[in-house]
Coordinates of C-alpha atoms in Angstrom, one line a residue:
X26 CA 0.0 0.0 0.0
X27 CA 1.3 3.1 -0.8
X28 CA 1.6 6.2 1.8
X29 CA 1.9 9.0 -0.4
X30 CA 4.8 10.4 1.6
X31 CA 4.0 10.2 5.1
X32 CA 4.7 6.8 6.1
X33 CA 1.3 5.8 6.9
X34 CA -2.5 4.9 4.7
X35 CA -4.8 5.2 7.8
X36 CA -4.6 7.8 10.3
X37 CA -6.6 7.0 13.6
X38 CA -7.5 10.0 15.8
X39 CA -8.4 9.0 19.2
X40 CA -11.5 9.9 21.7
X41 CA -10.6 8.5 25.4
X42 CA -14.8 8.8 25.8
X43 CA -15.9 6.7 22.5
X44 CA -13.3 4.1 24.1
X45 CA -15.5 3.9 27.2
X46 CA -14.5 1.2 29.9
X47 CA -12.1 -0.8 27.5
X48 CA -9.8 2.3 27.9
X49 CA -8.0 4.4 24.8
X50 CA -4.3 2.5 25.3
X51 CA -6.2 -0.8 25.0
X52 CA -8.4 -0.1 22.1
X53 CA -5.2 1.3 20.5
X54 CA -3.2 -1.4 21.1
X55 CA -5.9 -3.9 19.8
X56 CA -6.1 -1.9 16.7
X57 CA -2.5 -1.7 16.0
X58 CA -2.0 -5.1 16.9
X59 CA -4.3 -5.9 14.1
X60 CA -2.9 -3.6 11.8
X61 CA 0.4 -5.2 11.8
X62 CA -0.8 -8.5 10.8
X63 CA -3.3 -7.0 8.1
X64 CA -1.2 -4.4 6.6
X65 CA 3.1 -3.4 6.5
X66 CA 4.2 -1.6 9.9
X67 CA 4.1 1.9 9.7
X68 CA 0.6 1.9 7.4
X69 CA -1.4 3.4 10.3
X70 CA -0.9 6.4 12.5
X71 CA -2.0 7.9 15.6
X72 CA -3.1 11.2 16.4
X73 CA -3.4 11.6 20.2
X74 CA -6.7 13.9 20.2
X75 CA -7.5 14.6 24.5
X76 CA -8.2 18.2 23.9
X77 CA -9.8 18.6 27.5
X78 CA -6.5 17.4 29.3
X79 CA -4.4 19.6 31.5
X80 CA -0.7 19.6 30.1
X81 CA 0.6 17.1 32.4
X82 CA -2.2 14.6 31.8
X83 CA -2.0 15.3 28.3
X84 CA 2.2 14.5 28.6
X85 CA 1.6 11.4 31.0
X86 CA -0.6 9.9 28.1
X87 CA 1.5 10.9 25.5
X88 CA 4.2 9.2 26.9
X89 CA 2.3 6.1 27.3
X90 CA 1.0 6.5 23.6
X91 CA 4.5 6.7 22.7
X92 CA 5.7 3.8 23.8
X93 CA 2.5 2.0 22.2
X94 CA 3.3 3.3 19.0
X95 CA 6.9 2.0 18.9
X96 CA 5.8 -1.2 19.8
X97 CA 4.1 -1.8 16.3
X98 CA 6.3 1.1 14.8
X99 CA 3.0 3.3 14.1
X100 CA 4.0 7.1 13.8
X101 CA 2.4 9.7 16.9
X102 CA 1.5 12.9 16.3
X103 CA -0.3 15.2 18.9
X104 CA -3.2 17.1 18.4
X105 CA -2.6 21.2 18.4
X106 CA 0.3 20.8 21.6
X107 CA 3.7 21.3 20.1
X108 CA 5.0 21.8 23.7
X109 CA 4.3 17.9 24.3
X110 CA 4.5 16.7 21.0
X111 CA 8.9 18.0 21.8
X112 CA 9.0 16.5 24.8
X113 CA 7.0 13.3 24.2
X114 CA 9.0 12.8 21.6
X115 CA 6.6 12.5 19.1
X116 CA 6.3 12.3 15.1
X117 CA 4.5 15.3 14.7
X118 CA 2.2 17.7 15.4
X119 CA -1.6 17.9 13.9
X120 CA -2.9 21.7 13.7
X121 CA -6.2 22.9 13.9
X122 CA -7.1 25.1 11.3
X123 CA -7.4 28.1 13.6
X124 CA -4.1 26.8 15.6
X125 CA -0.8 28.7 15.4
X126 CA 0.1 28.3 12.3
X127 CA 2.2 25.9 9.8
X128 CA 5.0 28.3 9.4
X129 CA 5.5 28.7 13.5
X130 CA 5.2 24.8 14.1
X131 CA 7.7 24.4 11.7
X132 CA 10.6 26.6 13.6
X133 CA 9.5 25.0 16.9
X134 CA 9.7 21.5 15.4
X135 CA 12.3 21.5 13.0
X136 CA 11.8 19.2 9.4
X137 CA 11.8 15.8 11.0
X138 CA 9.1 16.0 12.5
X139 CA 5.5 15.6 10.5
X140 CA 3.0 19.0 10.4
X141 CA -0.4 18.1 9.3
X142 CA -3.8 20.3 9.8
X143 CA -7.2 20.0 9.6
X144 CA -8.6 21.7 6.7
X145 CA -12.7 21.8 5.5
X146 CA -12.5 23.6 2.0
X147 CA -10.3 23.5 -0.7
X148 CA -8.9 27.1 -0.1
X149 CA -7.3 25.8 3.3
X150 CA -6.0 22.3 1.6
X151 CA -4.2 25.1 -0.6
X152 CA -3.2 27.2 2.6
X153 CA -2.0 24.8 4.4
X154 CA 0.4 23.2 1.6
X155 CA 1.6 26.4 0.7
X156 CA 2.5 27.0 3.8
X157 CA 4.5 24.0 4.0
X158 CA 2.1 21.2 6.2
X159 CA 3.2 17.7 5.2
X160 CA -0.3 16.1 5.0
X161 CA -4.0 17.1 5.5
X162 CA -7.0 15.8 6.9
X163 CA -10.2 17.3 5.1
X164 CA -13.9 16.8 5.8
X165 CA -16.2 16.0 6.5
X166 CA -16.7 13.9 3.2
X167 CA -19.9 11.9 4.9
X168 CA -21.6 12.4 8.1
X169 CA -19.3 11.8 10.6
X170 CA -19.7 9.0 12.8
X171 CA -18.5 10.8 16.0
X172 CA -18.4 14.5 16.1
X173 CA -19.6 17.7 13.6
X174 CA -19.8 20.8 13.6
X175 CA -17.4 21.7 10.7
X176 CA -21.0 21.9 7.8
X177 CA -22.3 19.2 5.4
X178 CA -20.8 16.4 3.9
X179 CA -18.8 17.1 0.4
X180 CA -18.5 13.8 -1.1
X181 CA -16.6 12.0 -3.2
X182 CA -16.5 15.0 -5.6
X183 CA -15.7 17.7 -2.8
X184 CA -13.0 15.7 -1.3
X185 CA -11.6 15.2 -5.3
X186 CA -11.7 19.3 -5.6
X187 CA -9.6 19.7 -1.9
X188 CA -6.8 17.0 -3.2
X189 CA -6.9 19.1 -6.7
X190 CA -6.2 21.7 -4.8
X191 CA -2.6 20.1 -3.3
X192 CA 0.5 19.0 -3.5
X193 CA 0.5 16.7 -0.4
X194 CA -1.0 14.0 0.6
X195 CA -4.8 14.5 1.7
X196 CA -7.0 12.0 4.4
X197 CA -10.3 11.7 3.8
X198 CA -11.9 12.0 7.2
X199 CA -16.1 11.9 8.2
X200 CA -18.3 8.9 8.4
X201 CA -15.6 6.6 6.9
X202 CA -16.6 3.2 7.2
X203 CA -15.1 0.1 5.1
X204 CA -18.2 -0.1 3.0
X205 CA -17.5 3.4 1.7
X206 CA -13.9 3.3 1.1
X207 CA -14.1 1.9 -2.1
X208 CA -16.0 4.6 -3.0
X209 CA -13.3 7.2 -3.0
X210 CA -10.5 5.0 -4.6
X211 CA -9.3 7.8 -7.8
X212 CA -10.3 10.7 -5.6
X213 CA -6.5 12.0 -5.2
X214 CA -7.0 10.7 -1.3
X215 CA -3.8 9.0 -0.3
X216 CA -5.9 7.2 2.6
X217 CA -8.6 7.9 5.7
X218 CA -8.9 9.7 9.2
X219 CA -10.7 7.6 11.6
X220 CA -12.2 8.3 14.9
X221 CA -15.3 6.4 16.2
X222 CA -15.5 3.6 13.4
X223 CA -12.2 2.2 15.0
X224 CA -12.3 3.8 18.6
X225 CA -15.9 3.4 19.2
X226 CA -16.0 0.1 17.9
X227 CA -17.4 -3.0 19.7
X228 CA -14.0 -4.8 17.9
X229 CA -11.3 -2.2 17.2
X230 CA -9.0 -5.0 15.3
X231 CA -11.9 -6.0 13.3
X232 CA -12.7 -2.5 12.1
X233 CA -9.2 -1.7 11.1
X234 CA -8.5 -4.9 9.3
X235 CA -11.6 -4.6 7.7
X236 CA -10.7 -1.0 7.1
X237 CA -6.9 -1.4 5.5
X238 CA -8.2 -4.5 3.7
X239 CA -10.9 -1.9 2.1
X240 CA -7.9 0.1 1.6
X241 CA -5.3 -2.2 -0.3
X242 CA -7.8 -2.3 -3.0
X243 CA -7.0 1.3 -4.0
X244 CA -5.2 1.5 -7.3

């Protein structure tokens, strides 16, 4: 499976709450655990996504997260905190769209680490890799499973006109389920952000098998 630059075909954003009593580092680890057997190591990401934490919780986690991720060689980035994606020692950094900015992440971080953002219109997939971002996420292209807020689904043809608009790699994230990743195979999408169809489900190693195996068909 190709990665279209950044390593990694399925980027899986986490929500402690969707996780519920299973617990985030568990339903990560089942998932990644599953990945490795279904797809080559390094094929999915993490983003660590606790946007309610307090710095040091946020840090304690990331820590642990970290030394998940090593374990099955899966890239961390951390949501919007540059502060603890430094000291964690993490891959990267994922930026809102509102956040500081690429160009300012990039002289805190340095070029070895990854810079991607969230982006909701073709004029910010532009913005963002003008401005130098390694990857996007954009959405949502369906109705997303687990949070909204950011307007209506675009679609298949929506999320073609945001990857037009680039010259990195570009996630398709918002109500991605196996069924419909075959839908946006030739849309320019190098792969799919996840939240509750892996986090939230009842078998996390099931629904990212089921998901990278949807996935591997892409030509």
């Amino acid at each position: 499976m190709p990665s279209g630059g950044t390593g990694f075909r399925l980027y899986l954003i986490t929500d402690r709450k969707l996780a519920g009593a299973r617990g985030l580092l568990a339903t990560c680890e089942a998932a990644l655990r599953a990945s490795a057997v279904a797809a080559p190591r390094g094929s999915v990401a993490i983003q660590l996504r606790e946007k309610d934490l307090e710095a040091r919780e946020l840090f304690e986690l990331a820590g642990e997260m970290r030394a998940l991720c090593d374990r099955f060689g899966a890239p961390l980035l951390i949501n919007d905190r540059v502060d603890v994606a430094i000291a964690a020692h993490a891959d990267g950094v994922h930026l809102a769209s509102d956040s500081i900015g690429v160009t300012k992440a990039r002289e805190l971080l340095g070029t070895s680490r990854l810079i991607g953002v969230s982006t909701h219109s073709p004029t910010e997939v532009k913005a963002a890799s003008d401005a130098g971002a390694d990857f996007v996420v954009f959405g949502p292209v369906f109705a997303p499973l687990s949070k909204g807020g950011y307007g209506p689904p675009c679609g298949r043809d929506g999320l073609a006109a945001a990857c037009d608009a680039a010259s990195i790699p570009v996630f398709a994230l918002g109500g991605i389920a196996p069924d419909r990743v075959a839908t946006l195979d030739g849309s320019g999408a190098v792969g799919v952000a996840v939240i509750g169809s892996v986090i939230g489900a009842d078998d996390p190693a099931r629904a990212i098998e089921s998901l990278l195996h949807a996935l591997s068909s892409w030509k």
